[in-house]
Amino acid sequence: MPAPQLSRGRVYSVDVLRGLIMIIMALDHVRDFFHVSAMTQDPLDAQTTTPILYFTRWVTHFCAPLFVLLSGLSVRLMHTRKSTAEISRFLLTRGLWLILIEVTVVSLALTFNPLLNVMILQVIWAIGIGFLFLALLVWLPWQAVLGLGILIAAGHNLLDYVQARPGFQPGALWEFAHQTRYNFYELFPGHGVIVIYPFLPWVGIMLLGYGLGRVFEADVSPGRRQKLLTITGIAMLAVFVVLRGWNIYGDPDPWAGSFYAFMNVEKYPPSLLYTCATIGPGLLMLAVLEHTRNRVTEVAKVYGSVPFFYYILHFYLIHGLCVVAFFISGYGVNDIVTPNQLFLFRPPAFGYPLWAVYLIWIAVVAVLYRPCRWYSQYKQTHRQWWLSYL
């Protein structure tokens, strides 16, 4: 039985997986704005965390790499319906558009600072840069793009050895491309950017996704696709266990002593081991979803079919609720801005227990269901050019 298809070439299993990770993504962002220790404690710190807090943070590690991977996969599927010139032109304009949205709309949602003194470069920026690279690389055979993605994902941690040399001084290009140091780079007086997602390893993941898209083309049978996804997913998990277990390569921070430390792999930037530990299970999920259709997958598919729309709305909704809770908790206008704190209406001491975070998360996801369903249906029945950008 072939995987159910959606309109305009959409793949059911891909939209379901994307929807699931976006639902989980909201949990991490709700935790950032509402958990009492989110601004003062690392939830992955083995010395201070709890099992449920550790899990709450770690499970959201799946979101960004799978989001980027599936973006690349979607480009490959789009390439089967458009000429290379058309797809290249679209990727160029879409990439520039996403970067603009990151430094304006998304940064405003995060900070609620209308002056946009600090613009934050996160996953939307990384996807935008990836699209700019793909605008050139789509002219190559898909095998070459996949090979380059493997080379970047597997090899970028070699730069860690360069960085570790005595006297090495990383510049702005190094931080933008490989390793963030959370420096503020002023673009013009009073306004600048902070890099959270250095683009090089994320570009590698996007190129992997583009190559992965080949197995979702019409000439690949569902059974063969499921087999390839399963084998590749297991292989990535095996690479993770072997390299991590012996501290051989693939992460800048060796582990010692506990399961917490073993699983605490580097996200900023995504190390090879982080990539294997997250994308491996993601591929296994795609294999399982190949023949799975039920109420849960139908709900997840709604969110996954309008990812950009959901992403923007969920940030504004979460931060808006934070403002309401801020005033209900007794804070006043003098507490809106905290020195050395990017987010307005979010004092370091503000917040609730973790159980309250989960309740707020469920409410946020539930509230966004109907708008996402409406927009998904609208996109399926309309053909305006701007829908490809939203």
mmCIF file of C-alpha atoms in Angstrom:
data_model
loop_
_atom_site.group_PDB
_atom_site.id
_atom_site.type_symbol
_atom_site.label_atom_id
_atom_site.label_comp_id
_atom_site.label_asym_id
_atom_site.label_seq_id
_atom_site.Cartn_x
_atom_site.Cartn_y
_atom_site.Cartn_z
ATOM 1 C CA MET A 1 0.000 0.000 0.000
ATOM 2 C CA PRO A 2 1.674 3.270 -1.087
ATOM 3 C CA ALA A 3 2.016 6.168 1.334
ATOM 4 C CA PRO A 4 -1.014 8.495 1.072
ATOM 5 C CA GLN A 5 -0.226 11.614 -0.937
ATOM 6 C CA LEU A 6 -1.437 15.153 -0.363
ATOM 7 C CA SER A 7 -2.181 17.772 -2.961
ATOM 8 C CA ARG A 8 0.592 19.586 -4.858
ATOM 9 C CA GLY A 9 2.989 16.673 -4.497
ATOM 10 C CA ARG A 10 3.052 16.584 -0.697
ATOM 11 C CA VAL A 11 4.041 13.329 1.006
ATOM 12 C CA TYR A 12 1.841 12.268 3.908
ATOM 13 C CA SER A 13 4.584 10.737 6.071
ATOM 14 C CA VAL A 14 6.830 13.793 5.639
ATOM 15 C CA ASP A 15 4.087 16.190 6.713
ATOM 16 C CA VAL A 16 3.223 13.993 9.695
ATOM 17 C CA LEU A 17 6.822 13.847 10.926
ATOM 18 C CA ARG A 18 7.233 17.573 10.412
ATOM 19 C CA GLY A 19 4.035 18.173 12.356
ATOM 20 C CA LEU A 20 5.144 15.975 15.245
ATOM 21 C CA ILE A 21 8.475 17.741 15.621
ATOM 22 C CA MET A 22 6.805 21.143 15.437
ATOM 23 C CA ILE A 23 4.426 20.184 18.216
ATOM 24 C CA ILE A 24 7.444 19.144 20.301
ATOM 25 C CA MET A 25 9.266 22.348 19.314
ATOM 26 C CA ALA A 26 6.580 24.423 20.993
ATOM 27 C CA LEU A 27 7.358 22.643 24.276
ATOM 28 C CA ASP A 28 10.916 23.953 24.275
ATOM 29 C CA HIS A 29 9.836 27.498 23.528
ATOM 30 C CA VAL A 30 7.130 27.421 26.185
ATOM 31 C CA ARG A 31 9.770 26.202 28.633
ATOM 32 C CA ASP A 32 12.027 29.128 27.690
ATOM 33 C CA PHE A 33 9.341 31.666 28.475
ATOM 34 C CA PHE A 34 7.547 30.031 31.394
ATOM 35 C CA HIS A 35 9.770 27.653 33.348
ATOM 36 C CA VAL A 36 11.084 29.185 36.534
ATOM 37 C CA SER A 37 14.700 28.149 35.953
ATOM 38 C CA ALA A 38 14.861 28.494 32.175
ATOM 39 C CA MET A 39 17.007 31.645 32.328
ATOM 40 C CA THR A 40 19.201 30.580 35.225
ATOM 41 C CA GLN A 41 19.878 26.851 34.769
ATOM 42 C CA ASP A 42 20.982 24.527 31.981
ATOM 43 C CA PRO A 43 18.373 21.729 31.841
ATOM 44 C CA LEU A 44 21.052 19.349 30.508
ATOM 45 C CA ASP A 45 23.475 19.991 33.366
ATOM 46 C CA ALA A 46 23.837 16.625 35.104
ATOM 47 C CA GLN A 47 24.641 18.329 38.411
ATOM 48 C CA THR A 48 21.423 20.339 38.676
ATOM 49 C CA THR A 49 18.796 18.812 36.388
ATOM 50 C CA THR A 50 16.053 16.264 37.048
ATOM 51 C CA PRO A 51 15.044 13.365 34.786
ATOM 52 C CA ILE A 52 11.855 15.032 33.583
ATOM 53 C CA LEU A 53 13.564 18.392 32.995
ATOM 54 C CA TYR A 54 16.407 16.695 31.128
ATOM 55 C CA PHE A 55 13.922 14.801 28.965
ATOM 56 C CA THR A 56 11.858 17.939 28.328
ATOM 57 C CA ARG A 57 14.870 19.680 26.864
ATOM 58 C CA TRP A 58 16.528 16.729 25.136
ATOM 59 C CA VAL A 59 13.459 15.523 23.262
ATOM 60 C CA THR A 60 13.256 18.905 21.538
ATOM 61 C CA HIS A 61 16.709 18.277 20.028
ATOM 62 C CA PHE A 62 14.918 16.399 17.273
ATOM 63 C CA CYS A 63 13.168 19.516 16.026
ATOM 64 C CA ALA A 64 15.772 21.711 14.332
ATOM 65 C CA PRO A 65 17.775 19.031 12.477
ATOM 66 C CA LEU A 66 14.653 17.246 11.222
ATOM 67 C CA PHE A 67 13.052 20.578 10.296
ATOM 68 C CA VAL A 68 16.118 21.464 8.203
ATOM 69 C CA LEU A 69 16.430 17.935 6.779
ATOM 70 C CA LEU A 70 12.804 17.917 5.658
ATOM 71 C CA SER A 71 13.227 21.371 4.128
ATOM 72 C CA GLY A 72 15.952 19.969 1.904
ATOM 73 C CA LEU A 73 13.822 16.907 1.128
ATOM 74 C CA SER A 74 10.930 19.156 0.095
ATOM 75 C CA VAL A 75 13.220 21.026 -2.299
ATOM 76 C CA ARG A 76 14.127 17.742 -4.001
ATOM 77 C CA LEU A 77 10.455 16.831 -4.412
ATOM 78 C CA MET A 78 9.735 20.300 -5.782
ATOM 79 C CA HIS A 79 12.595 19.824 -8.237
ATOM 80 C CA THR A 80 10.770 16.864 -9.760
ATOM 81 C CA ARG A 81 7.916 19.208 -10.755
ATOM 82 C CA LYS A 82 9.890 22.307 -11.783
ATOM 83 C CA SER A 83 12.791 22.997 -14.079
ATOM 84 C CA THR A 84 16.244 23.543 -12.600
ATOM 85 C CA ALA A 85 16.114 27.217 -13.538
ATOM 86 C CA GLU A 86 12.735 27.643 -11.852
ATOM 87 C CA ILE A 87 13.772 25.890 -8.650
ATOM 88 C CA SER A 88 17.064 27.782 -8.492
ATOM 89 C CA ARG A 89 15.310 31.121 -8.856
ATOM 90 C CA PHE A 90 12.730 30.157 -6.235
ATOM 91 C CA LEU A 91 15.409 29.067 -3.750
ATOM 92 C CA LEU A 92 17.313 32.309 -4.204
ATOM 93 C CA THR A 93 14.274 34.502 -3.521
ATOM 94 C CA ARG A 94 12.906 32.229 -0.776
ATOM 95 C CA GLY A 95 16.285 32.101 0.971
ATOM 96 C CA LEU A 96 16.636 35.894 1.016
ATOM 97 C CA TRP A 97 13.016 36.190 2.161
ATOM 98 C CA LEU A 98 13.570 33.811 5.092
ATOM 99 C CA ILE A 99 16.657 35.703 6.258
ATOM 100 C CA LEU A 100 14.668 38.960 6.153
ATOM 101 C CA ILE A 101 11.833 37.367 8.130
ATOM 102 C CA GLU A 102 14.321 36.021 10.708
ATOM 103 C CA VAL A 103 15.832 39.415 11.511
ATOM 104 C CA THR A 104 12.460 41.185 11.586
ATOM 105 C CA VAL A 105 9.305 39.161 12.234
ATOM 106 C CA VAL A 106 10.884 36.295 14.188
ATOM 107 C CA SER A 107 13.287 38.495 16.161
ATOM 108 C CA LEU A 108 10.376 40.739 17.152
ATOM 109 C CA ALA A 109 8.388 37.691 18.291
ATOM 110 C CA LEU A 110 11.292 36.553 20.460
ATOM 111 C CA THR A 111 12.248 39.877 22.004
ATOM 112 C CA PHE A 112 9.057 41.992 21.777
ATOM 113 C CA ASN A 113 11.474 44.871 21.295
ATOM 114 C CA PRO A 114 9.914 47.087 18.571
ATOM 115 C CA LEU A 115 13.245 48.813 18.007
ATOM 116 C CA LEU A 116 14.864 45.498 17.003
ATOM 117 C CA ASN A 117 18.135 46.446 18.642
ATOM 118 C CA VAL A 118 19.152 42.781 18.669
ATOM 119 C CA MET A 119 18.293 40.476 15.777
ATOM 120 C CA ILE A 120 18.732 36.750 16.462
ATOM 121 C CA LEU A 121 19.903 34.347 13.763
ATOM 122 C CA GLN A 122 18.271 30.988 14.430
ATOM 123 C CA VAL A 123 16.838 28.108 12.413
ATOM 124 C CA ILE A 124 14.956 30.228 9.844
ATOM 125 C CA TRP A 125 18.206 32.015 9.013
ATOM 126 C CA ALA A 126 19.967 28.662 8.707
ATOM 127 C CA ILE A 127 17.301 27.381 6.307
ATOM 128 C CA GLY A 128 17.520 30.612 4.318
ATOM 129 C CA ILE A 129 21.287 30.244 3.935
ATOM 130 C CA GLY A 130 20.796 26.591 3.000
ATOM 131 C CA PHE A 131 18.392 27.612 0.241
ATOM 132 C CA LEU A 132 20.948 30.068 -1.132
ATOM 133 C CA PHE A 133 23.526 27.274 -1.349
ATOM 134 C CA LEU A 134 20.984 24.934 -2.934
ATOM 135 C CA ALA A 135 20.097 27.608 -5.502
ATOM 136 C CA LEU A 136 23.550 26.893 -6.945
ATOM 137 C CA LEU A 137 23.862 23.206 -6.108
ATOM 138 C CA VAL A 138 20.574 22.079 -7.716
ATOM 139 C CA TRP A 139 22.385 22.314 -11.036
ATOM 140 C CA LEU A 140 24.512 19.349 -9.930
ATOM 141 C CA PRO A 141 23.408 15.695 -9.905
ATOM 142 C CA TRP A 142 21.598 14.775 -6.712
ATOM 143 C CA GLN A 143 24.368 12.312 -5.863
ATOM 144 C CA ALA A 144 26.895 15.156 -5.802
ATOM 145 C CA VAL A 145 24.676 17.230 -3.518
ATOM 146 C CA LEU A 146 24.221 14.287 -1.172
ATOM 147 C CA GLY A 147 27.947 13.605 -1.150
ATOM 148 C CA LEU A 148 28.707 17.215 -0.271
ATOM 149 C CA GLY A 149 26.129 17.041 2.529
ATOM 150 C CA ILE A 150 27.767 13.918 3.966
ATOM 151 C CA LEU A 151 31.185 15.573 3.716
ATOM 152 C CA ILE A 152 30.024 18.659 5.623
ATOM 153 C CA ALA A 153 27.996 16.812 8.264
ATOM 154 C CA ALA A 154 30.721 14.240 8.925
ATOM 155 C CA GLY A 155 33.727 16.517 8.526
ATOM 156 C CA HIS A 156 32.900 19.916 9.994
ATOM 157 C CA ASN A 157 33.971 18.779 13.476
ATOM 158 C CA LEU A 158 37.533 18.681 12.153
ATOM 159 C CA LEU A 159 37.378 22.451 12.529
ATOM 160 C CA ASP A 160 37.158 21.908 16.299
ATOM 161 C CA TYR A 161 40.805 20.851 16.249
ATOM 162 C CA VAL A 162 41.742 24.054 14.444
ATOM 163 C CA GLN A 163 39.809 26.045 17.011
ATOM 164 C CA ALA A 164 41.555 24.254 19.885
ATOM 165 C CA ARG A 165 45.031 25.273 18.759
ATOM 166 C CA PRO A 166 46.798 27.697 21.156
ATOM 167 C CA GLY A 167 46.449 31.279 20.107
ATOM 168 C CA PHE A 168 43.656 30.673 17.608
ATOM 169 C CA GLN A 169 41.467 33.767 17.260
ATOM 170 C CA PRO A 170 38.105 33.080 15.597
ATOM 171 C CA GLY A 171 36.696 35.986 13.618
ATOM 172 C CA ALA A 172 33.187 36.904 12.582
ATOM 173 C CA LEU A 173 33.164 34.534 9.613
ATOM 174 C CA TRP A 174 34.151 31.634 11.876
ATOM 175 C CA GLU A 175 31.286 32.405 14.245
ATOM 176 C CA PHE A 176 28.731 32.814 11.487
ATOM 177 C CA ALA A 177 29.839 29.611 9.762
ATOM 178 C CA HIS A 178 30.987 27.155 12.418
ATOM 179 C CA GLN A 179 31.012 27.959 16.131
ATOM 180 C CA THR A 180 28.882 30.565 17.842
ATOM 181 C CA ARG A 181 30.293 32.556 20.741
ATOM 182 C CA TYR A 182 27.118 34.616 21.186
ATOM 183 C CA ASN A 183 28.908 37.829 20.310
ATOM 184 C CA PHE A 184 26.925 40.909 19.330
ATOM 185 C CA TYR A 185 27.828 42.143 15.848
ATOM 186 C CA GLU A 186 26.713 45.707 15.252
ATOM 187 C CA LEU A 187 25.367 46.291 11.755
ATOM 188 C CA PHE A 188 24.576 49.963 12.267
ATOM 189 C CA PRO A 189 24.439 52.152 15.387
ATOM 190 C CA GLY A 190 22.341 50.517 18.089
ATOM 191 C CA HIS A 191 21.342 47.515 15.991
ATOM 192 C CA GLY A 192 23.072 44.222 15.380
ATOM 193 C CA VAL A 193 22.835 40.447 15.322
ATOM 194 C CA ILE A 194 23.682 37.478 17.527
ATOM 195 C CA VAL A 195 24.389 34.152 15.828
ATOM 196 C CA ILE A 196 22.726 31.146 17.451
ATOM 197 C CA TYR A 197 22.812 28.821 14.426
ATOM 198 C CA PRO A 198 26.166 28.909 12.550
ATOM 199 C CA PHE A 199 25.225 27.994 9.022
ATOM 200 C CA LEU A 200 27.840 25.497 7.789
ATOM 201 C CA PRO A 201 26.671 22.301 9.569
ATOM 202 C CA TRP A 202 23.007 23.182 8.960
ATOM 203 C CA VAL A 203 23.723 23.540 5.259
ATOM 204 C CA GLY A 204 25.195 20.035 5.421
ATOM 205 C CA ILE A 205 21.993 18.701 6.972
ATOM 206 C CA MET A 206 19.881 20.421 4.316
ATOM 207 C CA LEU A 207 21.964 18.849 1.565
ATOM 208 C CA LEU A 208 21.450 15.460 3.235
ATOM 209 C CA GLY A 209 17.721 16.118 3.085
ATOM 210 C CA TYR A 210 17.919 16.992 -0.596
ATOM 211 C CA GLY A 211 19.638 13.679 -1.287
ATOM 212 C CA LEU A 212 17.145 11.830 0.904
ATOM 213 C CA GLY A 213 14.345 13.213 -1.236
ATOM 214 C CA ARG A 214 15.431 10.848 -4.004
ATOM 215 C CA VAL A 215 13.891 7.868 -2.170
ATOM 216 C CA PHE A 216 10.508 9.641 -2.081
ATOM 217 C CA GLU A 217 10.268 9.948 -5.839
ATOM 218 C CA ALA A 218 7.632 7.992 -7.721
ATOM 219 C CA ASP A 219 9.970 5.347 -9.140
ATOM 220 C CA VAL A 220 10.991 4.144 -5.661
ATOM 221 C CA SER A 221 8.560 1.580 -4.245
ATOM 222 C CA PRO A 222 7.203 2.069 -0.695
ATOM 223 C CA GLY A 223 8.823 -1.188 0.410
ATOM 224 C CA ARG A 224 12.246 -0.186 -0.880
ATOM 225 C CA ARG A 225 11.905 3.292 0.597
ATOM 226 C CA GLN A 226 10.984 1.850 3.980
ATOM 227 C CA LYS A 227 13.966 -0.508 3.854
ATOM 228 C CA LEU A 228 16.418 2.256 2.921
ATOM 229 C CA LEU A 229 15.115 4.561 5.646
ATOM 230 C CA THR A 230 15.358 1.806 8.264
ATOM 231 C CA ILE A 231 18.885 0.755 7.314
ATOM 232 C CA THR A 232 20.152 4.337 7.190
ATOM 233 C CA GLY A 233 18.491 5.259 10.487
ATOM 234 C CA ILE A 234 19.989 2.258 12.284
ATOM 235 C CA ALA A 235 23.392 2.961 10.733
ATOM 236 C CA MET A 236 23.357 6.557 12.017
ATOM 237 C CA LEU A 237 22.465 5.387 15.516
ATOM 238 C CA ALA A 238 25.276 2.821 15.374
ATOM 239 C CA VAL A 239 27.746 5.541 14.363
ATOM 240 C CA PHE A 240 26.557 7.618 17.311
ATOM 241 C CA VAL A 241 26.939 4.795 19.849
ATOM 242 C CA VAL A 242 30.399 3.754 18.636
ATOM 243 C CA LEU A 243 31.915 7.224 18.263
ATOM 244 C CA ARG A 244 30.340 8.546 21.449
ATOM 245 C CA GLY A 245 31.035 5.442 23.471
ATOM 246 C CA TRP A 246 34.775 5.605 22.826
ATOM 247 C CA ASN A 247 34.991 9.415 22.596
ATOM 248 C CA ILE A 248 36.596 8.964 19.184
ATOM 249 C CA TYR A 249 35.296 11.883 17.117
ATOM 250 C CA GLY A 250 32.228 13.912 16.279
ATOM 251 C CA ASP A 251 31.610 16.134 19.288
ATOM 252 C CA PRO A 252 33.776 18.835 20.898
ATOM 253 C CA ASP A 253 32.957 17.735 24.461
ATOM 254 C CA PRO A 254 33.929 14.185 25.514
ATOM 255 C CA TRP A 255 31.563 12.542 27.957
ATOM 256 C CA ALA A 256 32.325 10.825 31.240
ATOM 257 C CA GLY A 257 30.420 9.323 34.118
ATOM 258 C CA SER A 258 26.694 9.289 33.372
ATOM 259 C CA PHE A 259 23.981 8.722 30.812
ATOM 260 C CA TYR A 260 23.164 12.436 31.026
ATOM 261 C CA ALA A 261 26.685 13.293 29.906
ATOM 262 C CA PHE A 262 26.628 10.591 27.223
ATOM 263 C CA MET A 263 23.551 12.076 25.565
ATOM 264 C CA ASN A 264 24.530 15.724 26.038
ATOM 265 C CA VAL A 265 25.884 16.338 22.541
ATOM 266 C CA GLU A 266 26.585 19.733 20.994
ATOM 267 C CA LYS A 267 23.743 21.548 19.213
ATOM 268 C CA TYR A 268 25.366 24.965 18.614
ATOM 269 C CA PRO A 269 26.627 23.987 16.087
ATOM 270 C CA PRO A 270 25.098 20.527 15.523
ATOM 271 C CA SER A 271 27.947 18.068 15.892
ATOM 272 C CA LEU A 272 28.139 14.869 13.871
ATOM 273 C CA LEU A 273 26.998 12.916 16.935
ATOM 274 C CA TYR A 274 24.085 15.289 17.531
ATOM 275 C CA THR A 275 23.110 14.849 13.879
ATOM 276 C CA CYS A 276 23.269 11.049 14.094
ATOM 277 C CA ALA A 277 21.366 10.905 17.407
ATOM 278 C CA THR A 278 18.485 12.991 16.048
ATOM 279 C CA ILE A 279 18.234 12.267 12.335
ATOM 280 C CA GLY A 280 18.717 8.511 12.820
ATOM 281 C CA PRO A 281 15.488 8.134 14.834
ATOM 282 C CA GLY A 282 13.820 10.593 12.456
ATOM 283 C CA LEU A 283 14.486 8.284 9.515
ATOM 284 C CA LEU A 284 13.110 5.359 11.487
ATOM 285 C CA MET A 285 9.982 7.398 12.164
ATOM 286 C CA LEU A 286 9.602 8.101 8.445
ATOM 287 C CA ALA A 287 9.827 4.359 7.826
ATOM 288 C CA VAL A 288 7.127 3.649 10.423
ATOM 289 C CA LEU A 289 4.892 6.428 9.108
ATOM 290 C CA GLU A 290 5.072 4.991 5.581
ATOM 291 C CA HIS A 291 1.966 2.887 6.303
ATOM 292 C CA THR A 292 0.540 4.620 9.376
ATOM 293 C CA ARG A 293 -2.635 6.655 9.275
ATOM 294 C CA ASN A 294 -4.767 7.421 12.319
ATOM 295 C CA ARG A 295 -6.212 10.322 14.289
ATOM 296 C CA VAL A 296 -2.843 11.324 15.703
ATOM 297 C CA THR A 297 -1.161 11.415 12.305
ATOM 298 C CA GLU A 298 -4.087 13.347 10.835
ATOM 299 C CA VAL A 299 -3.726 16.027 13.498
ATOM 300 C CA ALA A 300 0.065 16.172 13.129
ATOM 301 C CA LYS A 301 -0.266 16.445 9.359
ATOM 302 C CA VAL A 302 -2.238 19.664 9.754
ATOM 303 C CA TYR A 303 0.645 21.391 11.542
ATOM 304 C CA GLY A 304 3.237 19.834 9.243
ATOM 305 C CA SER A 305 1.533 21.061 6.084
ATOM 306 C CA VAL A 306 1.885 24.739 7.122
ATOM 307 C CA PRO A 307 5.224 24.811 8.987
ATOM 308 C CA PHE A 308 6.195 28.449 8.422
ATOM 309 C CA PHE A 309 2.710 29.704 9.316
ATOM 310 C CA TYR A 310 2.724 27.661 12.528
ATOM 311 C CA TYR A 311 6.280 28.689 13.410
ATOM 312 C CA ILE A 312 5.527 32.412 13.275
ATOM 313 C CA LEU A 313 2.190 32.184 15.083
ATOM 314 C CA HIS A 314 3.439 29.995 17.917
ATOM 315 C CA PHE A 315 6.184 32.444 18.924
ATOM 316 C CA TYR A 316 3.805 35.409 19.066
ATOM 317 C CA LEU A 317 1.217 33.396 20.987
ATOM 318 C CA ILE A 318 3.748 32.095 23.533
ATOM 319 C CA HIS A 319 5.343 35.490 24.139
ATOM 320 C CA GLY A 320 1.918 37.144 24.273
ATOM 321 C CA LEU A 321 0.808 34.712 26.977
ATOM 322 C CA CYS A 322 4.057 35.439 28.790
ATOM 323 C CA VAL A 323 3.160 39.148 28.869
ATOM 324 C CA VAL A 324 -0.221 38.321 30.411
ATOM 325 C CA ALA A 325 1.386 36.062 33.021
ATOM 326 C CA PHE A 326 4.028 38.738 33.670
ATOM 327 C CA PHE A 327 1.454 41.269 34.831
ATOM 328 C CA ILE A 328 -0.708 38.685 36.619
ATOM 329 C CA SER A 329 2.367 37.673 38.622
ATOM 330 C CA GLY A 330 2.696 41.194 39.996
ATOM 331 C CA TYR A 331 5.460 42.582 37.807
ATOM 332 C CA GLY A 332 5.175 46.180 36.640
ATOM 333 C CA VAL A 333 6.392 48.372 33.820
ATOM 334 C CA ASN A 334 9.740 48.877 35.536
ATOM 335 C CA ASP A 335 10.387 45.143 35.195
ATOM 336 C CA ILE A 336 9.723 44.866 31.457
ATOM 337 C CA VAL A 337 13.363 45.354 30.524
ATOM 338 C CA THR A 338 16.039 43.344 32.304
ATOM 339 C CA PRO A 339 19.706 44.309 31.785
ATOM 340 C CA ASN A 340 21.598 41.780 29.635
ATOM 341 C CA GLN A 341 18.347 39.970 28.886
ATOM 342 C CA LEU A 342 17.126 39.827 25.272
ATOM 343 C CA PHE A 343 13.488 38.991 25.979
ATOM 344 C CA LEU A 344 11.201 41.736 27.248
ATOM 345 C CA PHE A 345 8.594 40.784 29.862
ATOM 346 C CA ARG A 346 10.781 37.852 30.941
ATOM 347 C CA PRO A 347 12.685 38.525 34.200
ATOM 348 C CA PRO A 348 15.130 35.771 35.193
ATOM 349 C CA ALA A 349 13.181 34.965 38.373
ATOM 350 C CA PHE A 350 9.806 34.775 36.625
ATOM 351 C CA GLY A 351 8.192 31.428 35.890
ATOM 352 C CA TYR A 352 6.249 28.371 36.956
ATOM 353 C CA PRO A 353 6.903 24.694 37.770
ATOM 354 C CA LEU A 354 7.423 22.264 34.939
ATOM 355 C CA TRP A 355 3.925 20.794 35.175
ATOM 356 C CA ALA A 356 2.511 24.254 34.403
ATOM 357 C CA VAL A 357 4.811 24.484 31.384
ATOM 358 C CA TYR A 358 3.278 21.286 30.014
ATOM 359 C CA LEU A 359 -0.251 22.622 30.492
ATOM 360 C CA ILE A 360 0.589 25.868 28.707
ATOM 361 C CA TRP A 361 2.254 23.909 25.905
ATOM 362 C CA ILE A 362 -0.844 21.763 25.365
ATOM 363 C CA ALA A 363 -3.011 24.887 25.316
ATOM 364 C CA VAL A 364 -0.761 26.651 22.785
ATOM 365 C CA VAL A 365 -0.758 23.691 20.398
ATOM 366 C CA ALA A 366 -4.515 23.264 20.741
ATOM 367 C CA VAL A 367 -5.241 26.953 20.064
ATOM 368 C CA LEU A 368 -3.164 26.869 16.872
ATOM 369 C CA TYR A 369 -4.912 23.806 15.421
ATOM 370 C CA ARG A 370 -7.880 25.560 13.811
ATOM 371 C CA PRO A 371 -5.863 28.423 12.245
ATOM 372 C CA CYS A 372 -3.397 25.887 10.842
ATOM 373 C CA ARG A 373 -6.187 23.683 9.485
ATOM 374 C CA TRP A 374 -7.845 26.675 7.833
ATOM 375 C CA TYR A 375 -4.602 27.822 6.221
ATOM 376 C CA SER A 376 -3.739 24.297 5.100
ATOM 377 C CA GLN A 377 -7.101 23.990 3.372
ATOM 378 C CA TYR A 378 -6.685 27.433 1.845
ATOM 379 C CA LYS A 379 -3.298 26.501 0.370
ATOM 380 C CA GLN A 380 -4.740 23.312 -1.123
ATOM 381 C CA THR A 381 -7.504 25.200 -2.915
ATOM 382 C CA HIS A 382 -5.676 28.358 -4.020
ATOM 383 C CA ARG A 383 -2.708 28.968 -6.291
ATOM 384 C CA GLN A 384 -1.494 32.515 -5.561
ATOM 385 C CA TRP A 385 2.279 32.847 -5.988
ATOM 386 C CA TRP A 386 2.812 34.262 -2.485
ATOM 387 C CA LEU A 387 1.541 31.073 -0.856
ATOM 388 C CA SER A 388 4.919 29.472 -1.661
ATOM 389 C CA TYR A 389 6.569 32.026 0.632
ATOM 390 C CA LEU A 390 4.235 31.533 3.613
#
